[in-house]
Structures are given as structure tokens and as C-alpha cells.
Amino acid sequence: MPSLNAKAIRLFTRATIKRHGLDLDEAVAHMRRQINNNALPTLLPLGVRAERCSIAGINGLRVAVKKPRRTLLYFHGGGFVAGRPDTYKNFAGRLAKQLQAEVYLPDYRLAPEHPYPAPIDDAVACYHWLLSNHVDPSTLAIGGDSAGGSMTLATLLRLRDEKAPLPAAAFALSPAGHLGCTNPSMDDNDHLDDMLSADLIRRCAEAYAKGQDPSIPYLSPALGEYHDIPPLALAVDENECLRDGAHDVAQKMREAGGTVELISRWGLFHVWPIFTPFIRESREDTAQIGRFLNRYMNFNDRLKPAA
């Protein structure tokens, strides 16, 4: 049974974020208004500090414990058209404490001004920047939510295809796996999803793909091959329009003999784990993701202390 706070957030997001019938420009403006302008920055947990940083020439946020021994590279959500790192301080801080880590949140380029492959190029550049700055890949994980979850999966596929060193583990929360938006849950769950509509997702996908073939695995990572991918955790609510992407990737990981953990919930909402200050289920599942990462990440004693 979802908590009362979770039910309240479902009602709030249905009233403020979910929209039907918007054209592309209206959808982008709506997402930026709701996610960039109206979302409040969250407070850091005790024992964690945040500082502005530059990652591969990209502005961002570094959230870290005093003496970090691991590194997490995290890509924020926002439909590829919106989002900002400041709203993730509490979520990132909790993972930083659990992992004894520094968390880098790059403010990557956004569509429609910078469509695919610009955000993925930024993600890969940030990853290589970390490797060039004394981060051993065995001590490094990557993750993201929604569009950032899609970017996480696409980054894994691209790093593997380019034969680059892979991170120790990864996670994707409610990832956008099918940019063609033809997967069954897109329309089947349109009336059930309390945050996103199929219309809104399609407009964001249109802005990001900008006429390119959505079957490209880096655009639709649920269509990729998942051999030689590091341990991967996925989370999705069964009522989401994006439900199928997480399940399809989990199945491909199993078929390829990979290590995968799927957190499946009923009665919550899109990317619920990032709402750590507000609902019990977020804190529980963020801790579960942290335990998953802890099993696969080594320690690195060459990282700089937090400011």
C-alpha cells in the first residue's frame, strides 16, 4: 500500500506536470517551467557537502562526503529538454553517504537546442574526464533517472562498443527505453501514469531525436544488445508509460548472462526514488540501489576531499 505522502505526490504531479495535446514548443516550455522553475532545491543530508564544478568543460555539481573513496556519475532527468542538478542534492547526498562517494551531476546540453547525440557526447566526455582524473573504473558507477536513465544505458552501450573501460556498476530509474514510443505501455498506461502522458513523452522524444531514426540503440537503449554490460539495477513503477523499457532491458541483461536487479513497484509514480526527502518508499529503494552498488564497487584512496 503506497504511503499517504506518495499518494499526495501522485495527485500533485497529475495536476501540475501531466499534460495532453501540447505541441513541441509548448511541451518544452511546460517541462522547463515545471521542472526548472518550480522544483525546489532539496537540502543536503548531514555530513555531505556540495560545490560547483566543471566536468570535461561542462558545468555541474559535486556532492561528496568529507573523504570520498568512490565516484558516481549521475545524469538528471527532465525529458531531455529540462532538469538541473540542484534538485538532486538530497538524493545524491544519500547515495554519497551510503557509498562513501563523491557524486558528479553534470549540467549536460539539452534538446531541442542540442538534440541527440549532444547529451550522450557530454555523458561520455564526463566519464572519460573522470578516468583521466585518477578515478579507477572499478571504483566508479554511473546512473540516472528518466531521460538520464536512458542516457545511462546509452552510455554503457557506447562505452562497450568503443571498447572503453566500463564502470563497476550502473543503475537507471524509470529509463526512457523506447524513443519511438510504440511500446505497449506507452498508450496502455496513459490513463494510469500520474506524472507523464504519452503525448508529453512523444513531444520530448521528438525534440531529442530531431528526425533521426529512433531505432538507433543509443537513442532507444531498450533495443540494444546487453552482452558485456556491468551489473545493472533498474527501477520502474508498473503504471508508468515508460514501464516496458526497464523490463525489456532487464530481460536482455538476463538473456546475455548479465547481472541485473529490477525494482518493480505498484501505486507509486515516475522516478519515485529521487523524492527521498518526501516519501518512505523513495528512501527505501534508494537504499536498495546503494546496497546493489556497494556489492560491485571497489575503493579509491586517491580522490580529493570535499571542499
XYZ file of C-alpha atoms in Angstrom:
307
model
C 0.000 0.000 0.000
C 1.554 3.347 -1.043
C 2.180 5.827 1.756
C -0.060 8.867 2.176
C 2.792 11.123 1.069
C 3.227 9.063 -2.102
C -0.481 9.380 -2.862
C -0.276 13.132 -2.313
C 2.643 13.462 -4.737
C 0.729 11.434 -7.323
C -2.162 13.890 -7.105
C 0.203 16.862 -7.247
C 2.139 15.669 -10.311
C -1.056 14.719 -12.156
C -2.307 18.271 -11.631
C 0.932 20.115 -12.417
C 3.106 18.055 -14.796
C 0.884 15.671 -16.762
C -0.486 17.310 -19.916
C -2.124 16.209 -23.183
C -2.322 17.900 -26.559
C 0.737 20.168 -26.374
C 2.814 20.848 -29.473
C 6.608 20.579 -29.297
C 7.293 24.181 -28.272
C 4.507 24.111 -25.683
C 5.778 20.815 -24.265
C 9.338 22.114 -23.898
C 8.133 25.318 -22.242
C 5.876 23.341 -19.893
C 8.640 20.928 -18.862
C 11.089 23.753 -18.217
C 8.541 25.719 -16.243
C 7.564 22.770 -14.041
C 10.976 21.127 -13.612
C 13.453 24.012 -13.815
C 11.487 26.894 -12.356
C 9.006 25.334 -9.953
C 11.032 22.455 -8.500
C 12.645 23.420 -5.202
C 16.283 22.517 -4.489
C 16.462 19.881 -1.760
C 18.612 20.018 1.350
C 21.827 18.070 1.713
C 21.972 15.286 4.306
C 24.273 15.858 7.272
C 27.908 15.005 6.587
C 27.742 15.826 2.874
C 28.883 18.931 1.023
C 28.103 20.326 -2.417
C 30.217 22.521 -4.658
C 30.035 23.835 -8.194
C 32.434 22.110 -10.533
C 33.430 21.682 -14.154
C 33.469 18.189 -15.649
C 35.062 17.947 -19.099
C 34.301 21.644 -19.528
C 30.650 21.118 -18.546
C 29.283 22.944 -15.525
C 27.895 20.732 -12.796
C 27.588 19.900 -9.142
C 29.832 17.734 -6.968
C 28.169 16.252 -3.885
C 30.591 14.405 -1.615
C 31.341 13.082 1.831
C 34.431 14.525 3.516
C 36.765 11.733 2.403
C 35.225 10.038 -0.635
C 36.521 6.649 -1.724
C 34.217 6.018 -4.687
C 32.730 8.026 -7.552
C 29.221 8.159 -9.004
C 28.440 9.975 -12.257
C 24.731 10.857 -12.323
C 22.606 12.178 -15.198
C 19.475 14.098 -14.172
C 16.070 13.588 -15.747
C 13.791 16.081 -17.458
C 12.691 14.585 -20.762
C 15.981 15.553 -22.474
C 14.674 19.149 -22.519
C 14.771 20.243 -18.861
C 16.252 19.495 -15.448
C 19.021 20.796 -13.212
C 21.407 19.193 -10.723
C 20.345 21.310 -7.713
C 17.086 19.387 -7.290
C 19.076 16.188 -6.651
C 21.106 17.290 -3.634
C 19.285 15.132 -1.089
C 19.110 12.047 -3.306
C 22.748 12.373 -4.396
C 23.825 13.107 -0.829
C 22.179 9.958 0.496
C 23.968 7.847 -2.086
C 27.234 9.669 -1.364
C 26.935 8.717 2.321
C 25.960 5.118 1.658
C 28.733 4.589 -0.903
C 31.400 6.774 0.787
C 31.446 8.607 -2.509
C 31.645 11.780 -4.498
C 28.728 12.260 -6.901
C 29.151 14.325 -10.062
C 25.991 15.743 -11.657
C 26.791 17.405 -14.996
C 24.505 20.084 -16.419
C 24.608 18.438 -19.836
C 23.285 20.066 -23.010
C 19.539 19.831 -23.609
C 17.236 19.465 -26.604
C 15.779 20.952 -28.704
C 18.715 23.384 -28.866
C 21.149 20.471 -28.573
C 19.490 17.256 -29.796
C 20.983 13.769 -29.973
C 23.865 12.981 -29.862
C 24.913 16.070 -27.859
C 23.704 14.838 -24.419
C 25.308 11.413 -24.926
C 28.516 13.050 -26.140
C 28.538 15.072 -22.918
C 27.923 11.960 -20.818
C 30.761 10.045 -22.455
C 33.084 13.059 -22.181
C 32.338 13.335 -18.449
C 33.061 9.647 -17.971
C 36.424 9.873 -19.728
C 37.260 13.050 -17.789
C 36.815 11.126 -14.540
C 39.096 8.344 -15.772
C 41.725 10.946 -16.653
C 41.469 12.400 -13.141
C 42.535 9.396 -11.082
C 39.173 7.592 -10.993
C 39.653 3.867 -11.460
C 36.663 2.358 -13.318
C 36.409 -0.370 -10.663
C 35.531 2.399 -8.161
C 33.101 4.187 -10.489
C 29.368 3.764 -11.136
C 27.004 5.683 -13.393
C 23.281 6.289 -13.035
C 20.356 8.466 -13.970
C 16.598 8.881 -13.957
C 14.089 9.110 -16.816
C 15.973 10.789 -19.688
C 19.098 10.457 -17.550
C 18.329 6.756 -17.162
C 18.184 6.455 -20.936
C 21.497 8.315 -21.138
C 22.997 5.912 -18.592
C 22.032 2.900 -20.696
C 23.156 4.545 -23.938
C 26.479 5.492 -22.338
C 27.048 1.883 -21.270
C 26.323 0.649 -24.795
C 28.578 3.252 -26.378
C 31.472 2.702 -23.963
C 31.266 -1.039 -24.589
C 31.079 -0.571 -28.369
C 34.075 1.774 -28.248
C 35.948 -0.777 -26.106
C 36.460 1.762 -23.321
C 36.926 0.687 -19.692
C 33.481 0.081 -18.203
C 32.236 1.219 -14.784
C 31.868 -1.242 -11.931
C 28.065 -0.954 -11.932
C 25.178 1.224 -13.084
C 21.532 1.991 -12.388
C 18.641 3.538 -14.303
C 15.402 4.794 -12.736
C 12.312 4.727 -14.983
C 14.512 4.945 -18.096
C 13.148 6.153 -21.415
C 13.998 2.996 -23.329
C 11.893 3.323 -26.489
C 12.226 6.717 -28.191
C 9.891 5.559 -30.947
C 7.176 5.472 -28.261
C 5.458 2.447 -29.857
C 5.912 0.109 -26.876
C 2.564 -1.162 -25.488
C 2.817 0.511 -22.070
C 3.107 3.947 -23.696
C -0.597 4.084 -24.503
C -1.884 1.290 -22.251
C -0.706 3.170 -19.150
C -1.508 6.676 -20.347
C -4.525 6.920 -18.036
C -2.638 5.323 -15.112
C 0.621 7.298 -15.136
C 0.263 10.142 -12.636
C 3.172 12.237 -13.910
C 3.674 11.789 -17.654
C 1.312 11.422 -20.591
C 2.095 9.582 -23.811
C 1.669 12.920 -25.620
C 4.221 14.688 -23.445
C 6.737 11.855 -23.767
C 6.354 11.842 -27.556
C 6.986 15.580 -27.803
C 10.133 15.290 -25.671
C 11.320 12.330 -27.757
C 10.683 14.356 -30.909
C 12.763 17.240 -29.565
C 15.627 14.907 -28.656
C 15.707 12.681 -31.757
C 15.034 15.600 -34.144
C 14.223 13.408 -37.134
C 16.812 10.707 -36.523
C 15.865 7.028 -36.602
C 14.541 6.188 -33.114
C 15.560 2.549 -33.543
C 19.226 3.521 -33.067
C 20.158 1.770 -29.791
C 21.861 4.878 -28.419
C 18.512 6.675 -28.861
C 16.343 3.721 -27.805
C 18.580 1.716 -25.472
C 15.898 -0.927 -24.880
C 16.609 -2.016 -28.468
C 20.331 -2.501 -27.804
C 22.301 -5.660 -27.085
C 23.396 -6.148 -23.481
C 26.316 -8.538 -23.646
C 29.383 -7.453 -21.655
C 27.481 -4.828 -19.647
C 28.389 -4.375 -15.946
C 25.917 -5.146 -13.137
C 22.816 -3.039 -13.626
C 19.940 -2.045 -11.327
C 16.650 -0.810 -12.774
C 13.560 0.668 -11.119
C 10.103 1.278 -12.564
C 6.508 1.576 -11.407
C 4.132 -0.780 -13.207
C 1.702 2.047 -14.023
C 4.240 4.133 -15.942
C 4.057 4.869 -19.648
C 7.791 4.032 -19.673
C 7.324 0.662 -17.915
C 8.331 -1.521 -20.873
C 11.788 -0.009 -21.277
C 13.011 -1.166 -17.869
C 11.507 -4.643 -18.276
C 12.926 -5.051 -21.788
C 16.431 -4.070 -20.693
C 16.230 -6.377 -17.665
C 15.217 -9.270 -19.918
C 18.062 -8.548 -22.337
C 20.530 -8.459 -19.453
C 19.297 -11.869 -18.272
C 19.470 -13.345 -21.771
C 23.043 -12.064 -22.123
C 24.033 -13.651 -18.803
C 24.498 -10.300 -17.082
C 23.765 -9.303 -13.502
C 20.551 -7.303 -13.198
C 18.231 -6.283 -10.370
C 14.781 -4.883 -11.180
C 12.875 -2.919 -8.538
C 9.227 -3.044 -9.593
C 6.583 -1.103 -7.666
C 2.818 -0.688 -7.897
C 0.982 2.507 -6.996
C 3.933 4.906 -6.946
C 4.994 7.167 -9.821
C 7.690 8.017 -12.342
C 11.234 8.250 -10.839
C 9.930 7.971 -7.271
C 13.372 7.101 -5.771
C 14.638 10.657 -6.268
C 11.920 12.017 -3.928
C 13.948 10.998 -0.865
C 13.044 13.962 1.379
C 9.339 13.337 0.964
C 8.323 9.660 0.935
C 9.323 6.476 2.724
C 9.356 4.370 -0.459
C 11.959 6.678 -2.013
C 14.309 6.281 0.936
C 13.831 2.503 0.989
C 14.524 2.000 -2.702
C 17.405 4.474 -2.839
C 18.997 2.467 -0.022
C 18.393 -0.729 -2.020
C 20.152 0.786 -5.029
C 23.031 1.798 -2.763
C 23.330 -1.760 -1.461
C 23.423 -3.036 -5.038
C 26.238 -0.650 -5.985
C 28.142 -1.450 -2.795
C 28.433 -5.076 -3.872
C 30.378 -4.237 -7.030
C 32.381 -1.047 -6.426
C 35.957 -1.069 -5.147
C 37.520 1.751 -3.117
C 39.843 4.516 -4.327
C 42.022 6.424 -1.837
C 43.314 8.942 -4.399
C 40.202 11.142 -4.506
C 40.330 14.733 -3.265
C 38.483 15.614 -0.037
C 35.237 17.563 -0.195
C 35.599 21.334 -0.063
